[in-house]
Coordinates of N, CA and C in Angstrom, one line a residue:
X4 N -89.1 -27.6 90.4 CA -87.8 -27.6 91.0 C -87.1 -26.4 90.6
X5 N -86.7 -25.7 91.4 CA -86.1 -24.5 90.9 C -84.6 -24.6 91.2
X6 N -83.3 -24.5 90.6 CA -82.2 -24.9 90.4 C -81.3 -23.7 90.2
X7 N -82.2 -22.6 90.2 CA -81.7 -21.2 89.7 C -80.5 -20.4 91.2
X8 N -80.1 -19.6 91.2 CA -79.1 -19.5 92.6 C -79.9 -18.1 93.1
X9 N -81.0 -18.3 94.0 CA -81.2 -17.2 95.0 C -81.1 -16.7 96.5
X10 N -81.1 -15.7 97.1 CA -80.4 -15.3 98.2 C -81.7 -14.8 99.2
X11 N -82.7 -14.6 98.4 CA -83.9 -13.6 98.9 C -83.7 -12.3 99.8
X12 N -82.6 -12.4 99.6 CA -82.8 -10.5 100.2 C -82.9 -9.3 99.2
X13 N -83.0 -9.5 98.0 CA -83.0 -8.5 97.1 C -84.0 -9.0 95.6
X14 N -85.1 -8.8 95.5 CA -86.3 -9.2 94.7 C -85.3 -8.6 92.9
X15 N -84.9 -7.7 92.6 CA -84.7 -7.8 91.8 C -82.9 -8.4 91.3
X16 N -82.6 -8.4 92.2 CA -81.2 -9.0 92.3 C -81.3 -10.7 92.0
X17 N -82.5 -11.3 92.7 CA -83.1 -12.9 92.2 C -83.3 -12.4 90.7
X18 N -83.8 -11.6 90.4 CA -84.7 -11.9 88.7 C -83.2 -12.1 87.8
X19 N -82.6 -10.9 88.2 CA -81.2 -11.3 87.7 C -80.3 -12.4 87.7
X20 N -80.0 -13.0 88.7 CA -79.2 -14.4 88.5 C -80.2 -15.4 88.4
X21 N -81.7 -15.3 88.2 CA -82.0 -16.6 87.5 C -82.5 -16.3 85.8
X22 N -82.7 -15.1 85.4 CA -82.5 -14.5 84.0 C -81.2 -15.1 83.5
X23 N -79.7 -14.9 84.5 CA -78.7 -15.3 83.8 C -78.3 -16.4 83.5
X24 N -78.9 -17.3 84.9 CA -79.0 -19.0 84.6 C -80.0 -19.5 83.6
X25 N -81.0 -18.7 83.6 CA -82.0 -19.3 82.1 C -81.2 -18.9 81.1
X26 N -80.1 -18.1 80.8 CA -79.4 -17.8 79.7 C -78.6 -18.9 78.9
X27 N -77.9 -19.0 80.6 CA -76.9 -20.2 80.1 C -77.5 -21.9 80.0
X28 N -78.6 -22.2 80.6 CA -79.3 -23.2 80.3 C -79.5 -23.6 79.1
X29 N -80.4 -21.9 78.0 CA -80.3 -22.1 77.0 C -79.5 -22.2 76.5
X30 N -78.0 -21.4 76.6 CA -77.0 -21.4 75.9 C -76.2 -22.8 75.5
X31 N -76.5 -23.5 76.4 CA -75.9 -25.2 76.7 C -77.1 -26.1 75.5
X32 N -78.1 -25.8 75.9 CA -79.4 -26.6 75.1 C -79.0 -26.5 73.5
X33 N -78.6 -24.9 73.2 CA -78.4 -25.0 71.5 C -77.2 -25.3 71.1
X34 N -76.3 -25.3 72.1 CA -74.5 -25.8 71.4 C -75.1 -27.9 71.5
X35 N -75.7 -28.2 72.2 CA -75.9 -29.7 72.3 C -77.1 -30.0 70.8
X36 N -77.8 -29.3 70.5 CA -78.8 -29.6 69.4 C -78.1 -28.6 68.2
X37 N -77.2 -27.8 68.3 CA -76.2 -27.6 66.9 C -75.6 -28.9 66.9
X38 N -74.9 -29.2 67.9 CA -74.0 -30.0 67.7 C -74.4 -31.6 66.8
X39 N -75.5 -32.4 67.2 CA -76.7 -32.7 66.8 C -76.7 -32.7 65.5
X40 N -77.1 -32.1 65.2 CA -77.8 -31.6 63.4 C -76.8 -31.4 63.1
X41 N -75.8 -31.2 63.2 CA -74.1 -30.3 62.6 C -74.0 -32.7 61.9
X42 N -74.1 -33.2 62.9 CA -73.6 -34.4 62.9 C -74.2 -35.4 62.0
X43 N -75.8 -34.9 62.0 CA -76.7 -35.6 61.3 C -76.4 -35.1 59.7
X44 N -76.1 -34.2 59.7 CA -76.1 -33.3 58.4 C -75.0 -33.9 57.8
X45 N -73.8 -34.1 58.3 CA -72.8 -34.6 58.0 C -72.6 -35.8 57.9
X46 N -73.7 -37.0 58.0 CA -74.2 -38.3 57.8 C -74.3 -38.0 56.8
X47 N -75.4 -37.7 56.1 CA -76.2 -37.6 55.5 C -75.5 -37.1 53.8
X48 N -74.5 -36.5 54.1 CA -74.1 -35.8 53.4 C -73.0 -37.1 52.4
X49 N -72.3 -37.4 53.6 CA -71.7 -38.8 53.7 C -72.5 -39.7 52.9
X50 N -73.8 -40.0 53.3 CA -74.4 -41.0 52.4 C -74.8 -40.7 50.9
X51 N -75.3 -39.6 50.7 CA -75.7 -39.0 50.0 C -74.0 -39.1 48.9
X52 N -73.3 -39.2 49.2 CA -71.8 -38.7 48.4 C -72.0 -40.9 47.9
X53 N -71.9 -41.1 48.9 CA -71.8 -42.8 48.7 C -72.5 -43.1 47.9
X54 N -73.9 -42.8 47.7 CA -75.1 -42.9 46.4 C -74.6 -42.5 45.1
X55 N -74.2 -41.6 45.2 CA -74.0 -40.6 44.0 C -72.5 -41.8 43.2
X56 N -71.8 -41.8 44.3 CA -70.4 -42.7 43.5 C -70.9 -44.0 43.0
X57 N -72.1 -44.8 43.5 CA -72.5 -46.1 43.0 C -73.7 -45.6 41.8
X58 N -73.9 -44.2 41.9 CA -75.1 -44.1 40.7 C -74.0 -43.5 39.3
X59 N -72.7 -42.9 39.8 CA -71.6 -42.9 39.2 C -71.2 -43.8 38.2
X60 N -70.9 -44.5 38.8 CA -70.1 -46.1 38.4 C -71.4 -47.2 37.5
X61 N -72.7 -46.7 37.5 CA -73.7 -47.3 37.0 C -73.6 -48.7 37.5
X62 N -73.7 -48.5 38.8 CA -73.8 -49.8 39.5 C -75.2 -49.4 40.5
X63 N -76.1 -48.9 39.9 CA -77.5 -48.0 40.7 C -78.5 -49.3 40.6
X64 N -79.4 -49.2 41.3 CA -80.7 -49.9 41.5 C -81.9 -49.3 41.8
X65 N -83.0 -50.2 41.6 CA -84.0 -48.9 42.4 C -84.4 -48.8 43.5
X66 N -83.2 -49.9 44.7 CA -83.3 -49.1 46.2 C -82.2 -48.2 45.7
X67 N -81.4 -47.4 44.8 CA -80.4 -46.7 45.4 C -81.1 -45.5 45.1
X68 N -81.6 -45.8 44.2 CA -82.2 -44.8 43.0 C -83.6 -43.9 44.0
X69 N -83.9 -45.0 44.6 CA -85.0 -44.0 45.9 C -84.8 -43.8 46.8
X70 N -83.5 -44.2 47.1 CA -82.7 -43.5 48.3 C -82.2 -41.9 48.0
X71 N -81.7 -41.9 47.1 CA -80.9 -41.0 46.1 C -82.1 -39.7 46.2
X72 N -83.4 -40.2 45.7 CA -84.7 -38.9 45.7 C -85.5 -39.2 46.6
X73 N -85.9 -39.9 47.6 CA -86.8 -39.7 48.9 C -86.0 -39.3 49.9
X74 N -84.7 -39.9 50.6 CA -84.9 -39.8 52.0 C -83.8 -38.6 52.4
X75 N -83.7 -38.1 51.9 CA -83.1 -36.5 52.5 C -84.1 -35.8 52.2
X76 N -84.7 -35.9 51.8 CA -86.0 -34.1 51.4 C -87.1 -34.8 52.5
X77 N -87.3 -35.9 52.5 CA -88.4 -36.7 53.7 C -88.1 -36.1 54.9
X78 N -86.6 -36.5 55.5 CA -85.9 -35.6 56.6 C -85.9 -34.5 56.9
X79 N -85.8 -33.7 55.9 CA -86.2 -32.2 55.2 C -87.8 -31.8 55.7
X80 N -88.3 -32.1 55.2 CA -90.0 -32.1 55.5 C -90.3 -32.1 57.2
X81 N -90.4 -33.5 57.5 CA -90.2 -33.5 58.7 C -89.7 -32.9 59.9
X82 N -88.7 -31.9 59.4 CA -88.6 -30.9 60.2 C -87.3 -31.7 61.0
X83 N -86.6 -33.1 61.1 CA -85.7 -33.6 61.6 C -84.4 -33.1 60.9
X84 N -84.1 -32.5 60.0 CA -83.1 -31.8 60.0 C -83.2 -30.6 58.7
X85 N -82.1 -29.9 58.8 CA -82.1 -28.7 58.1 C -80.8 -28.8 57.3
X86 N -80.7 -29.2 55.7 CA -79.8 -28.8 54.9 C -79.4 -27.7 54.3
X87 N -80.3 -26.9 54.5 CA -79.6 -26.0 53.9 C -79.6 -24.4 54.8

């Protein structure tokens, strides 16, 4: 399905406005997948602050205590988000 805007009277005039619509396709794709990861990161970050205040307070366990060292570097690995 081609969605791109052409006229066919001018071959390189087409390559141009669908170059510029593949631009902005992309340009839309990575503000939607920053925006994404911007959100997840800031979860995370969130939880990660919440662990730390109950490993603070010595009110920890060892689900907090493996939350605390597995599951953000797991995330990490996996390639589902990028902290740093």
């Amino acid at each position: 399905m081609n969605e791109a805007p052409v006229d066919e009277s001018n071959a390189m005039s087409n390559m141009m406005k669908k170059l510029k619509y593949l631009k902005q396709k992309i340009r839309d794709w990575n503000k939607g997948n920053m925006k994404s990861s911007k959100n997840i990161k800031a979860k995370l970050k969130d939880d990660l602050k919440a662990v730390d205040d109950i490993i603070d307070n010595g009110e920890g366990n060892d689900e907090v205590l493996s939350w605390n060292s597995k599951r953000p570097k797991d995330e990490v690995k996996s390639g589902s988000l990028d902290l740093w």
